[in-house]
Coordinates of C-alpha atoms and ligand atoms in Angstrom, one line a residue:
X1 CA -108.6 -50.1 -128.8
X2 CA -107.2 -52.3 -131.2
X3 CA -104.9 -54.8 -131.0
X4 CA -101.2 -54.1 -130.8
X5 CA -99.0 -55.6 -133.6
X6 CA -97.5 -58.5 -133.3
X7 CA -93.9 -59.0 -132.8
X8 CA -91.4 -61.6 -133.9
X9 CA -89.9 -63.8 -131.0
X10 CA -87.3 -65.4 -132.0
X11 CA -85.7 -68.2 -130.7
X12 CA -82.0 -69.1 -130.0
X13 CA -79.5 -69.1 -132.5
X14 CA -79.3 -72.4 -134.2
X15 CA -75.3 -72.1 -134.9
X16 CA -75.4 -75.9 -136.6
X17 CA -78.2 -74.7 -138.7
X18 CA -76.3 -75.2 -141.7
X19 CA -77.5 -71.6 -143.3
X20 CA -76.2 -70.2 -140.2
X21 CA -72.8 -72.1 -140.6
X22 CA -72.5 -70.7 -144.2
X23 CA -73.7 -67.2 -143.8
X24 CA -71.3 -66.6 -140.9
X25 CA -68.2 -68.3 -141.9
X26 CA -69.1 -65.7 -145.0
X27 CA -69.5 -62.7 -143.0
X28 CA -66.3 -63.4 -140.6
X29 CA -64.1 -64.2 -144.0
X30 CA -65.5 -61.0 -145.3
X31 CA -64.8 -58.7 -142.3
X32 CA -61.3 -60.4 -141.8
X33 CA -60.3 -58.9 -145.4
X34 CA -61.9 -55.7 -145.4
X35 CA -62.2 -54.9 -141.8
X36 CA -58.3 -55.0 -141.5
X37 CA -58.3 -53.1 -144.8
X38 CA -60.3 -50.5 -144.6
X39 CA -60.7 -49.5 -141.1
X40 CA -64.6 -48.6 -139.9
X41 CA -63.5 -46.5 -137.3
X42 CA -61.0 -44.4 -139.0
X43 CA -63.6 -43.4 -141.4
X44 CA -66.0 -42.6 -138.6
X45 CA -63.5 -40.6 -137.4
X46 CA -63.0 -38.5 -140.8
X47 CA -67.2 -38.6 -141.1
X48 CA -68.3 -36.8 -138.0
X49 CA -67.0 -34.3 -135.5
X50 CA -64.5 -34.9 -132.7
X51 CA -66.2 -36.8 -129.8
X52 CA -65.9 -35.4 -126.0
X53 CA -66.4 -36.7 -123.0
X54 CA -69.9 -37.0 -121.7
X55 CA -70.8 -35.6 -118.8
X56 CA -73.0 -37.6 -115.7
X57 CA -70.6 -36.3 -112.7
X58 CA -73.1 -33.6 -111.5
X59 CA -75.8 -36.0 -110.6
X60 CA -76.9 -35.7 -107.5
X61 CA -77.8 -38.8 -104.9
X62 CA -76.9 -42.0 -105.9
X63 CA -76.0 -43.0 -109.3
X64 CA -77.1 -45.8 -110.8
X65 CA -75.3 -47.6 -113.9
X66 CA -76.7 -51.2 -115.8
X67 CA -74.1 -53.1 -118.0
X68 CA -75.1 -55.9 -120.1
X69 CA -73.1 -57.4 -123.0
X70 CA -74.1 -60.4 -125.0
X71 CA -77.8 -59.4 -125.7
X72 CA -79.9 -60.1 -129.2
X73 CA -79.9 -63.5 -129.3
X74 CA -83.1 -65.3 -128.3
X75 CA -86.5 -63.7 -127.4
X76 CA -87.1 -65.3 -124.2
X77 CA -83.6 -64.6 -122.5
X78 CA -83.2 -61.2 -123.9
X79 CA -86.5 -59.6 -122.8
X80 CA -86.0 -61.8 -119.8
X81 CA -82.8 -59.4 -119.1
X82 CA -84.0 -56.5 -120.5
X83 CA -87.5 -56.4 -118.4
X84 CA -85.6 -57.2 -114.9
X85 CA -83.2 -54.2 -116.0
X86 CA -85.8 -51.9 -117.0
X87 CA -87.8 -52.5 -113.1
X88 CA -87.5 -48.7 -112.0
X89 CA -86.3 -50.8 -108.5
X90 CA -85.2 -54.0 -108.2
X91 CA -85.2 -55.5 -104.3
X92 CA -82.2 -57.6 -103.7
X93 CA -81.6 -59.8 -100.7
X94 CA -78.4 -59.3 -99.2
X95 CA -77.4 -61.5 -96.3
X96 CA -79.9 -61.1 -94.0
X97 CA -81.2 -57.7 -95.3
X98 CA -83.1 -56.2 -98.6
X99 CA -81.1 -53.8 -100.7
X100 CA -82.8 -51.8 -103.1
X101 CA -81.1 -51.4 -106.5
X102 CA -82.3 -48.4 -109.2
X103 CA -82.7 -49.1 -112.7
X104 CA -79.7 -47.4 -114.0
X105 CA -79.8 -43.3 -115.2
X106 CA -76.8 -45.1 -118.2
X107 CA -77.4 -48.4 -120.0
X108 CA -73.9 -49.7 -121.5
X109 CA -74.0 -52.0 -123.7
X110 CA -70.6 -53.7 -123.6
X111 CA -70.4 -55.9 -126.6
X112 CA -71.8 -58.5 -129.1
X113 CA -75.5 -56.5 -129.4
X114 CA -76.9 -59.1 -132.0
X115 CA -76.6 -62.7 -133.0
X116 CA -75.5 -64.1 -135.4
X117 CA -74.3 -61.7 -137.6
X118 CA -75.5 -58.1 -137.3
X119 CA -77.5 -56.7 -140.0
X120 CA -80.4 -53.7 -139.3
X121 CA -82.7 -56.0 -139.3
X122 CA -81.4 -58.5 -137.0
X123 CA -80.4 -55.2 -134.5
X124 CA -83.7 -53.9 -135.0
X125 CA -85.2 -57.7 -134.1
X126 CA -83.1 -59.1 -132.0
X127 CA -82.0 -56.2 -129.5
X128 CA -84.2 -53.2 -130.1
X129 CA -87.2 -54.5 -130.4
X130 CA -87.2 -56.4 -126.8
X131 CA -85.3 -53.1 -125.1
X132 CA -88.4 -51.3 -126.6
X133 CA -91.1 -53.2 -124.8
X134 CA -89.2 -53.7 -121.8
X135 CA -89.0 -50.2 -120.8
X136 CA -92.8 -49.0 -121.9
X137 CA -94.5 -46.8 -120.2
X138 CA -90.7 -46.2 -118.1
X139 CA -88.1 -43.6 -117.8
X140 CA -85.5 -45.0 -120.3
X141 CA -81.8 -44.6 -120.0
X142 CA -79.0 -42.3 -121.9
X143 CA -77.4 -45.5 -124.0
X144 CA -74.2 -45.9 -125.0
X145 CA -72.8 -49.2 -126.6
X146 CA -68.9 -50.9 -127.6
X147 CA -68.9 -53.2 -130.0
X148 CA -67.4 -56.8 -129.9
X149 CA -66.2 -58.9 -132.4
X150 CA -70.2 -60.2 -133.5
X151 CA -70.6 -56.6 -134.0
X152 CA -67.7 -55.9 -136.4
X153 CA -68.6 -58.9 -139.2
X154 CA -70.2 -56.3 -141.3
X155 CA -67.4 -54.0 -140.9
X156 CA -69.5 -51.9 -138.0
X157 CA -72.3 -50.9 -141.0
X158 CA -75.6 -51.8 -138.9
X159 CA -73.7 -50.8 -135.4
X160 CA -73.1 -47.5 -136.2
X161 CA -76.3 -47.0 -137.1
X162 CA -77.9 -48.3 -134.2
X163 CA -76.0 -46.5 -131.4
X164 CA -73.8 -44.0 -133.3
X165 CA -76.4 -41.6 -134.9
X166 CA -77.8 -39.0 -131.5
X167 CA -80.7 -38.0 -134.5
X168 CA -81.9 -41.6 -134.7
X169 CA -81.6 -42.7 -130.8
X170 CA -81.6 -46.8 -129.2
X171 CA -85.2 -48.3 -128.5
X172 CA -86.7 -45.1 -127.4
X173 CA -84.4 -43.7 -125.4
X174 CA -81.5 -41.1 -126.1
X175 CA -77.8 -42.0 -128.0
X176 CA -75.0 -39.6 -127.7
X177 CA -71.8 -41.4 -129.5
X178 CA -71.0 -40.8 -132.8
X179 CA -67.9 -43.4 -132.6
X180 CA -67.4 -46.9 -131.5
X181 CA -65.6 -45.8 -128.2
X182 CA -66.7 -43.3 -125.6
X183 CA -65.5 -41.8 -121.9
X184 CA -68.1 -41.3 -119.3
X185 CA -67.7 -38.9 -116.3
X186 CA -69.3 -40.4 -113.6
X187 CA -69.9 -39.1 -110.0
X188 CA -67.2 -39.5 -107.7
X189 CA -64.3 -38.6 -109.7
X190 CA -65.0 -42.3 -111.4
X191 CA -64.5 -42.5 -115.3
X192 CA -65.9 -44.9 -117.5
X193 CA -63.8 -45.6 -120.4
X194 CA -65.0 -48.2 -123.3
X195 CA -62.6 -49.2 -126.1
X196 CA -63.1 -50.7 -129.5
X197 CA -60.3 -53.2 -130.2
X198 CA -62.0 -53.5 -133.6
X199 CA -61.7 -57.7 -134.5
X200 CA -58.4 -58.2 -131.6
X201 CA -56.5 -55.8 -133.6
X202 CA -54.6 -52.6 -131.8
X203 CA -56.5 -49.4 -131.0
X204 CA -56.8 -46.8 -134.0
X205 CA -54.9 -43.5 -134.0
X206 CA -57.4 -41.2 -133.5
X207 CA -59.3 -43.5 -131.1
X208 CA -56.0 -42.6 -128.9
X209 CA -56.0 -39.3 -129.8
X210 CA -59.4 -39.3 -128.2
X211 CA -58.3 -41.0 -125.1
X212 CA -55.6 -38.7 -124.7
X213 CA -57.6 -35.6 -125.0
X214 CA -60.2 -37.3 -122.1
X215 CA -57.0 -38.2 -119.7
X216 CA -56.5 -34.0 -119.8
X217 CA -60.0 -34.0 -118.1
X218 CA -58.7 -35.9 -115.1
X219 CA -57.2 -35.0 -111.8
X220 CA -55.1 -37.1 -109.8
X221 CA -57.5 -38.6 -107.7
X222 CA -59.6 -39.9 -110.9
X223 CA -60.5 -43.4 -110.9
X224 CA -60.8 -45.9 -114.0
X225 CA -63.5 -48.6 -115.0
X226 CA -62.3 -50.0 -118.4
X227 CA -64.6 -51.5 -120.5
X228 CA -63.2 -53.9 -122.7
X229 CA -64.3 -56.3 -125.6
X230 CA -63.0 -59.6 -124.2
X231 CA -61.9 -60.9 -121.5
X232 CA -58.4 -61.5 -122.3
X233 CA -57.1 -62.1 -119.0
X234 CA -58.8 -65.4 -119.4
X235 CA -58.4 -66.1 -123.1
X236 CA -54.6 -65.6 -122.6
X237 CA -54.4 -68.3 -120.2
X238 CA -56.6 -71.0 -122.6
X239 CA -54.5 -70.1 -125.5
X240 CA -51.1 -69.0 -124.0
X241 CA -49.6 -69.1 -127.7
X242 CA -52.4 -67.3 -129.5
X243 CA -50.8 -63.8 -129.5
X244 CA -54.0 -61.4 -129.8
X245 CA -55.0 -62.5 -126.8
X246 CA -52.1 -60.6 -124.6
X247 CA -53.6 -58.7 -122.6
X248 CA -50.5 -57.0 -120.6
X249 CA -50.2 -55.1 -124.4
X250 CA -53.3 -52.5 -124.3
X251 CA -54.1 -52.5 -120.8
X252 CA -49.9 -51.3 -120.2
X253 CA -50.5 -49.0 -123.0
X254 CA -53.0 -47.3 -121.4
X255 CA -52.1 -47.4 -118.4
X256 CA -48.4 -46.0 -118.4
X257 CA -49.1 -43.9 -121.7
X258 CA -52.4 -42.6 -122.0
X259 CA -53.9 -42.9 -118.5
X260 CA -50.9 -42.4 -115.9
X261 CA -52.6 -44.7 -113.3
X262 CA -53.7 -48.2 -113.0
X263 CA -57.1 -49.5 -114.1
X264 CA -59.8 -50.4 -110.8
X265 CA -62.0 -52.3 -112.4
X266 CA -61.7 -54.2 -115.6
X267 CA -65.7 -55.2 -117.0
X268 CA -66.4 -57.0 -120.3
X269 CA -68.5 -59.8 -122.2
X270 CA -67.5 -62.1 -124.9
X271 CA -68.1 -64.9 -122.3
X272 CA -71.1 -65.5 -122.3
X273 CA -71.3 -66.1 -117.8
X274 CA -70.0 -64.4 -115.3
X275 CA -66.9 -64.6 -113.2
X276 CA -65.1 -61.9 -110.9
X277 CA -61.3 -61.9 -110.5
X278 CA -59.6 -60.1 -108.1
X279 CA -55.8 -59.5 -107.0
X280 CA -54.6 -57.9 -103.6
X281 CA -54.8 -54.4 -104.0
X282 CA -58.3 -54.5 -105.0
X283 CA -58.6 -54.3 -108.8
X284 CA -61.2 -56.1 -110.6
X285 CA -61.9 -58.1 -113.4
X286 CA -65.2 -59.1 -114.3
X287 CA -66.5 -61.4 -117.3
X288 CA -70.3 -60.6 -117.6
X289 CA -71.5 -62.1 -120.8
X290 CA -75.0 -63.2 -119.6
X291 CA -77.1 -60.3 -121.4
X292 CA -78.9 -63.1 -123.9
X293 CA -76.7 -65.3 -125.4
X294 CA -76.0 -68.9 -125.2
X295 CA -74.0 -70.0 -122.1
X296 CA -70.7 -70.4 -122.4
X297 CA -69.2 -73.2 -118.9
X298 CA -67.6 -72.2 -116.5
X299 CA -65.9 -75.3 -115.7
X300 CA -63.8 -75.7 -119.1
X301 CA -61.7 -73.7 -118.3
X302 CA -61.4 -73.5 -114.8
X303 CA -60.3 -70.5 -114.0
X304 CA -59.1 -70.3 -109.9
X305 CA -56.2 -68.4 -110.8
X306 CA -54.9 -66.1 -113.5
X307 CA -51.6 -64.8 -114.2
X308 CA -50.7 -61.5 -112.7
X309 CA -52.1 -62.5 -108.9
X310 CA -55.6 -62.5 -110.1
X311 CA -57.9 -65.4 -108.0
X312 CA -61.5 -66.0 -109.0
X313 CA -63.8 -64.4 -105.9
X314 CA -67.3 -65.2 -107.5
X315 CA -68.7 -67.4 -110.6
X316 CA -72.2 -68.4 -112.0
X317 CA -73.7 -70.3 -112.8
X318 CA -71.2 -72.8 -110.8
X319 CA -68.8 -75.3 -112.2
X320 CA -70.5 -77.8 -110.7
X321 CA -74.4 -77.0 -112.7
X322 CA -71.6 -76.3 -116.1
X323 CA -70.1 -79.4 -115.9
X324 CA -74.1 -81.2 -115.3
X325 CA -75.4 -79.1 -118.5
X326 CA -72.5 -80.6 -120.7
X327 CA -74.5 -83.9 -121.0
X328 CA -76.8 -82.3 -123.0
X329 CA -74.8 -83.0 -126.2
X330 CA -76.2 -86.9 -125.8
X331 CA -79.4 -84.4 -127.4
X332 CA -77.9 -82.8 -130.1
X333 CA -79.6 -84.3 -132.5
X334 CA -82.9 -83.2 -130.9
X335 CA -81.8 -79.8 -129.9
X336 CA -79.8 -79.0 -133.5
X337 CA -82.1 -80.8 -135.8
X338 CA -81.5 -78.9 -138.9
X339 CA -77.7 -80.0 -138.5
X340 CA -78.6 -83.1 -139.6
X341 CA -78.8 -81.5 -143.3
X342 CA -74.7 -81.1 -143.1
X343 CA -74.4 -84.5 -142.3
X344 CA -76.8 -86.0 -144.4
X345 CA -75.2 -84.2 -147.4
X346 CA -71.6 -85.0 -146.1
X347 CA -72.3 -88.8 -145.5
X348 CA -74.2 -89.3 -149.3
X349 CA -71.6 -87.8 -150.7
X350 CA -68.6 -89.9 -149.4
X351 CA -70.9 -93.1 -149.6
X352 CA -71.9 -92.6 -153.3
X353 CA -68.2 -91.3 -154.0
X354 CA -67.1 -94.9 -152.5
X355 CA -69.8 -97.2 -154.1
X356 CA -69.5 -95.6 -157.8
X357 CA -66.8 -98.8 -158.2
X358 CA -68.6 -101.3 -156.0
X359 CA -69.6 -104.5 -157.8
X360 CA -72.6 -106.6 -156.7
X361 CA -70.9 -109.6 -155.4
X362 CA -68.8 -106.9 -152.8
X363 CA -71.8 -106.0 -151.3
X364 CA -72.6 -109.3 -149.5
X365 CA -69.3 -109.3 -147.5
X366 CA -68.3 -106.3 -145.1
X367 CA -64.4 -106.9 -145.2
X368 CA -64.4 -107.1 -149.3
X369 CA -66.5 -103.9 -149.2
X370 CA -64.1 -101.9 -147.4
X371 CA -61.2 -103.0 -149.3
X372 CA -63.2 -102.0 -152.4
X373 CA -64.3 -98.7 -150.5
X374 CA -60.4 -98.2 -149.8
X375 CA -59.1 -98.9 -153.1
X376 CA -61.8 -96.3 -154.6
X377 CA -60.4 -93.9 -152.6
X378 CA -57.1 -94.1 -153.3
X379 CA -57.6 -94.7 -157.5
X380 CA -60.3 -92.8 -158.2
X381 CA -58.8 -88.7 -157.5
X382 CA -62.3 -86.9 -157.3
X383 CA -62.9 -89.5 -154.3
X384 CA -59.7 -88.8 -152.6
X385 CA -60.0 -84.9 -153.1
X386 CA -63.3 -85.0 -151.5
X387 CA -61.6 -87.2 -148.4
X388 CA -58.9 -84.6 -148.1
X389 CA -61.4 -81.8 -148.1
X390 CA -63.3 -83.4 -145.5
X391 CA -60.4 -84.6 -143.7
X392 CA -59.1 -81.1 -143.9
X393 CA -61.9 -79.9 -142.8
X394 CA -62.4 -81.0 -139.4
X395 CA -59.1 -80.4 -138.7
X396 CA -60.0 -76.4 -139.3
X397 CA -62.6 -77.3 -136.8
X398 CA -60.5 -79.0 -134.0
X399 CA -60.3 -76.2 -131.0
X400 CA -56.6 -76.3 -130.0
X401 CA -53.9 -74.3 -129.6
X402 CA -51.0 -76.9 -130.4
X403 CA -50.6 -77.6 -134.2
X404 CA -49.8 -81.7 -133.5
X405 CA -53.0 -82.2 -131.2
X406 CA -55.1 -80.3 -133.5
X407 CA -54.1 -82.7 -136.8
X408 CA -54.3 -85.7 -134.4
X409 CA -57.8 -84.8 -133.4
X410 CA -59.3 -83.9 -136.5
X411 CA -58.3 -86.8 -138.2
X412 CA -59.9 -88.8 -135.7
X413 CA -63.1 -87.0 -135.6
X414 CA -62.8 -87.3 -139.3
X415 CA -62.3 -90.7 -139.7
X416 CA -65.3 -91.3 -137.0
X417 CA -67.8 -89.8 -139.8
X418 CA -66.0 -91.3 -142.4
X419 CA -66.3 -94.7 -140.9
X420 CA -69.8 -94.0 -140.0
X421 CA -70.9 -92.6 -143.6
X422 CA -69.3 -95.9 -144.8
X423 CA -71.6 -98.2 -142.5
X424 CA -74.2 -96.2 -143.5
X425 CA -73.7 -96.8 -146.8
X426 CA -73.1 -100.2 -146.6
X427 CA -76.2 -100.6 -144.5
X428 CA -78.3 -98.8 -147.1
X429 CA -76.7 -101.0 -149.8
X430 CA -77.2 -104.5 -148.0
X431 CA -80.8 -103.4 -147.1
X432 CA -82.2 -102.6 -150.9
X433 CA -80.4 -105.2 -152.1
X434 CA -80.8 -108.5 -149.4
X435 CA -83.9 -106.7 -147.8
X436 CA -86.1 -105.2 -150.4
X437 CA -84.6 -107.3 -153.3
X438 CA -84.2 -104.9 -155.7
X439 CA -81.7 -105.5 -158.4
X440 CA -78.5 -103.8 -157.7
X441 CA -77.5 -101.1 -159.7
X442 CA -80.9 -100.4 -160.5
X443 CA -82.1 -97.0 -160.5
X444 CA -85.1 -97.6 -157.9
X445 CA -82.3 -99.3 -155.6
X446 CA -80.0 -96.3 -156.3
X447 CA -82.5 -93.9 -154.9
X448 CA -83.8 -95.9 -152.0
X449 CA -80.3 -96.6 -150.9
X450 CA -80.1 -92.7 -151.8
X451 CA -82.6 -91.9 -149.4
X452 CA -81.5 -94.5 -146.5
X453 CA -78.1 -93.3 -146.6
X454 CA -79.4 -89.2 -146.4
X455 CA -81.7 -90.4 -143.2
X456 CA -79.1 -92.4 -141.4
X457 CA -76.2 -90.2 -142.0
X458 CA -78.4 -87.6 -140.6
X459 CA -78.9 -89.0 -137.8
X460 CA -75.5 -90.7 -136.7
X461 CA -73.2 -87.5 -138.1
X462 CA -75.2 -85.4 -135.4
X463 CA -74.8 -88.1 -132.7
X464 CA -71.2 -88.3 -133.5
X465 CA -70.7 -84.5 -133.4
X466 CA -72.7 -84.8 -129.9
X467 CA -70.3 -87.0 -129.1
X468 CA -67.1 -85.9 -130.2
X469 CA -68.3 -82.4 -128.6
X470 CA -69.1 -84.1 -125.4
X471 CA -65.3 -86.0 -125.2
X472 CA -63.8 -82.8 -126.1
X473 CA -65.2 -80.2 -123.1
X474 CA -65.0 -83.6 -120.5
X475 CA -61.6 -85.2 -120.9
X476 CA -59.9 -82.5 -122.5
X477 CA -61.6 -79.2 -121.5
X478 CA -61.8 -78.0 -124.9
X479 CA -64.4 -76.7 -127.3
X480 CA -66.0 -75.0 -125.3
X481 CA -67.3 -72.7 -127.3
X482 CA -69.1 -75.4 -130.0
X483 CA -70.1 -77.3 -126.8
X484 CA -71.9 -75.1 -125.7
X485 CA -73.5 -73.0 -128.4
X486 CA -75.2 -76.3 -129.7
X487 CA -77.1 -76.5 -126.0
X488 CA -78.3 -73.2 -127.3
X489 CA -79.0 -72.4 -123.3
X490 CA -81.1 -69.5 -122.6
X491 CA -81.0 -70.4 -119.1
X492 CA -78.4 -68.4 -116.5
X493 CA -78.7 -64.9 -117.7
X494 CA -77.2 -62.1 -115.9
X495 CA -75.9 -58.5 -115.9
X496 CA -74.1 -55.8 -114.2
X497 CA -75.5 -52.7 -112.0
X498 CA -73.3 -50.5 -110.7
X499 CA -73.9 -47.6 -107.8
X500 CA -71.8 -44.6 -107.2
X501 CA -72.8 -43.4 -103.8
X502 CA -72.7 -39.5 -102.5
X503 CA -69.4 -40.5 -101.0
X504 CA -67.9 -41.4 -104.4
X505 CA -68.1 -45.2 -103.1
X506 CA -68.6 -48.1 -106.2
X507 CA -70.9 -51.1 -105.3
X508 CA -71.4 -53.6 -108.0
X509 CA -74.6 -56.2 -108.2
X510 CA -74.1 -59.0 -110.6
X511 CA -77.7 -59.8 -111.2
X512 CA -78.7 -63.3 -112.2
X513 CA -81.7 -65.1 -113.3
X514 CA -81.6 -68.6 -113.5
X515 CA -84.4 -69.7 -115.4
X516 CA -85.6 -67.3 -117.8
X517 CA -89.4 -67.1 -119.0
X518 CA -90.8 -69.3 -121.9
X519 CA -94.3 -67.9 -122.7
X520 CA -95.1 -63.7 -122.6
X521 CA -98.2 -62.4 -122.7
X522 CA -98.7 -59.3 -124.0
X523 CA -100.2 -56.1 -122.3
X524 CA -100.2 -52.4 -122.8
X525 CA -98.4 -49.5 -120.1
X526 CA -98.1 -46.1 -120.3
X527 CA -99.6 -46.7 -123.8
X528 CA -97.1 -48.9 -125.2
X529 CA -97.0 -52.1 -125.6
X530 CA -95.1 -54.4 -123.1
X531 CA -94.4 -58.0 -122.0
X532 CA -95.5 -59.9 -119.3
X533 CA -94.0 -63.3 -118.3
X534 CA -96.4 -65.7 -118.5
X535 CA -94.5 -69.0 -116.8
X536 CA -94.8 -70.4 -113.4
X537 CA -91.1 -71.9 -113.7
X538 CA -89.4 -68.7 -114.0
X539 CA -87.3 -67.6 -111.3
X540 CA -87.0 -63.7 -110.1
X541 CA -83.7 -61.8 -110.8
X542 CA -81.3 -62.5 -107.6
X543 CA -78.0 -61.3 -106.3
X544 CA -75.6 -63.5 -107.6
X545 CA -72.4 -61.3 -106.3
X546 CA -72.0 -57.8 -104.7
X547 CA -68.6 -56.1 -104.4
X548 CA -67.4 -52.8 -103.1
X549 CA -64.3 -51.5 -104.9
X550 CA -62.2 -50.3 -102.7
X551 CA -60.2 -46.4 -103.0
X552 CA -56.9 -47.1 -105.5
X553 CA -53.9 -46.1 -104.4
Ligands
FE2_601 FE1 -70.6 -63.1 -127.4

């Protein structure tokens, strides 16, 4: 036999990876202009014929359902996921007894498929290619798939033609959507409904048209599950003045318009962990974002209680292991080492910019070389445009929703490099000069002090970002995005599986697994080719939360 291909594993998303930085600040400037311009789904809409409902209510026994949102980052978390899923059973312990969960008859995919920034290729490596292994050899599941905001920065292009074309199909196994919404009919008078909020704007006309034409399907007794594309029941409360993130708007839409009855459970990604809120009569909302991603903490914010009556029931991984990871940005250097390009670039810039006036007698003395550093900056105007870029720049960075405190912080983490990049330089300059004895001004002292100042401001710009990253999510609970997409954790990955029993009952498992593998070894099943983990320290998938939805009223 010979030897199966070889595939790419790739690893985590370096999001400080300065080509990563550019390309996606590209892409999400791109897809803000034309994605509010020229609507994907509308077109869609025009392109192929109307969409129904789709049909699983006659199954018979139990019926099993897997969500996972969040996939296509790195290799090891996303296979990790998608092998556990594709286990035709999965034995959970529950208390004191074993419960065994099916892999489920639907795979929903419920947001952000592929990091960084989708493209067909990334799709094809990031996602498809590990679901394809994973479920060798296996019955695979009907899959369906919403996209979220990671999926819309090429305007929907490479989604649609992953999950929207039935002719083409997902990693083997069979698509049916031709937009980027669906309704399911489950079992037990249950619905699935998944909605495309496009980049946190409204829903489309005909997207309600189609919602409308599914609520004519249901009876009375019908019972919702809403998949959503973030969980803005939490973002709402972070960012009470950010108005996209309302969630009361949509949800009361389509509820009182569309849907004439309240919502029973509320699932969604975006968030990259999971956490289950709950009010008194039962309704859930569940943040699952664990399907490959980095983690996102739990602790910043802490979320114990939302507006509305809604109390946190389960979390994972707990605050207290969120809060323990943060001191990892003491290692960003080590864990983001091509960010140390940015800052190398960023701190020879502002030290040559400052030293283009310096004479040789300023050098010797640290206070007369700041003042000449100073006076540069404010006579010479290319040196102070670059200082208000730069200062301008970090405060476009500062994560805050309050204008004052976002000013105030970035013109201190500003000022933190800029001080630095003016050591630097002055360490590079005193070093060629005093040290090494070359004459200044010289063109071998220019490029030695050249090449000091690039490695140094390397160095101590990533420690500083580390640092400032570090302060932010510890003393004022914010950032927590950058500070934790620069662990790049492929740890604490989880999803959702759902069971719809004869009696029309909903159970859902939130399946974890804390330590995902770091070494595969590849084998062959059913004649395909499949993954095995090859890693003593990996943990098994476990129960991580189990809830039974209770009848709405
Ligand atoms: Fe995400």
């Amino acid at each position: 036999m010979s030897a199966a291909p070889k595939v790419r594993q790739r690893a985590m998303v370096g999001w400080y990876d300065p080509r990563v930085l550019m390309q996606s600040g590209y892409q999400v400037a791109i897809a803000n202009v034309f994605g509010r311009h020229s609507d994907t789904r509308l077109i869609e809409a025009l392109a192929t014929q109307p969409q129904r409902e789709f049909d699983y209510s006659s199954s018979s026994g139990d019926f099993w359902l897997d969500y996972v949102a969040d996939t296509g980052d790195g290799w090891n978390s996303t296979y990790a996921v998608a092998a556990a899923l594709a286990q035709p059973t999965l034995e959970l312990p529950t208390g004191g007894a074993r419960e065994t969960t099916h892999s489920g008859q639907v795979l929903v995919f419920g947001g952000d498929e592929v990091y960084p920034y989708p493209s067909r290729n990334e799709y094809e490596v990031r996602t498809e290619t590990p679901y394809r292994h994973a479920f060798a050899g296996r019955q695979r599941p009907d899959v369906f798939a919403i996209p979220g905001n990671h999926d819309w920065y090429d305007s929907l292009v490479a989604f649609s033609r992953t999950f929207c074309r039935p002719e083409r199909g997902f990693a083997g196994g069979k698509t049916f959507q031709t937009r980027s919404y669906f309704a399911l009919k489950l079992p037990g008078n249950w619905w699935l409904l998944a909605i495309d909020l496009q980049l946190g704007a409204d829903l489309d006309e005909p997207q309600v048209k189609y919602f409308q034409s599914v609520a004519e399907q249901m009876d009375a007794a019908a019972q919702l599950i809403l998949c959503v594309p973030e969980p803005r029941w939490i973002l709402e409360d972070a960012y009470p003045r950010h108005s996209t993130y309302e969630e009361q708007s949509t949800t009361r839409f389509l509820e009182e318009k569309i849907f004439n009855r309240k919502v029973r459970v509320f699932l969604t990604g975006d968030l990259h962990f999971y956490k289950r809120h709950e009010n008194t009569e039962g309704v859930q909302k569940i943040t699952s974002g664990g399907g490959g991603a980095f983690l996102h903490p739990t602790h910043a914010p802490s979320t114990p209680k939302l507006r509305n009556g809604f109390e946190q029931r389960a979390v994972y991984p707990d605050e207290k292991t969120s809060r323990r990871l943060s001191w990892r940005n003491f290692l960003f250097p080590f864990i983001n080492p091509k960010s140390g390009w940015l800052y190398a670039f960023l701190y020879a810039m502002s030290a040559w910019l400052a030293s283009a006036s310096l004479e040789a007698a300023d050098v010797i003395d640290l206070r007369t070389a700041f003042g000449a550093a100073i006076n540069a900056a404010i006579r010479d105007p290319l040196n102070g445009m670059w200082l208000i870029t730069v200062v301008g720049g970090f405060i476009f960075f500062t994560d805050t929703h309050v204008r004052t405190w976002r000013i105030v912080g970035g013109m201190f983490h500003a000022g933190m490099h800029l001080a630095a990049a003016f050591m630097v330089g002055w360490v590079a300059l005193l070093l060629t000069v005093q040290g090494l004895e070359l004459h200044y001004g010289s063109s071998l002292q220019l490029l030695v002090s050249g090449l000091v100042t690039v490695i140094l401001g390397a160095v101590a710009g990533s420690y500083i970002l580390g640092l400032y990253l570090f302060v932010s999510i510890r003393l004022f609970g914010r950032h927590s995005n950058e500070a934790f997409s620069a662990l790049r954790i492929q740890d604490y990955k989880q999803w959702l599986r759902l069971r719809i029993d004869p009696m029309g009952r909903l159970t859902i498992y939130a399946i974890g697994i804390d330590r995902v593998p770091r070494r595969w070894r590849q084998e062959t099943r059913g004649g395909e080719s499949t993954f095995a983990a090859d890693d003593a320290r990996a943990t098994a998938a476990r129960l991580i939360d189990r809830v039974e939805v209770s009848a709405g009223r």
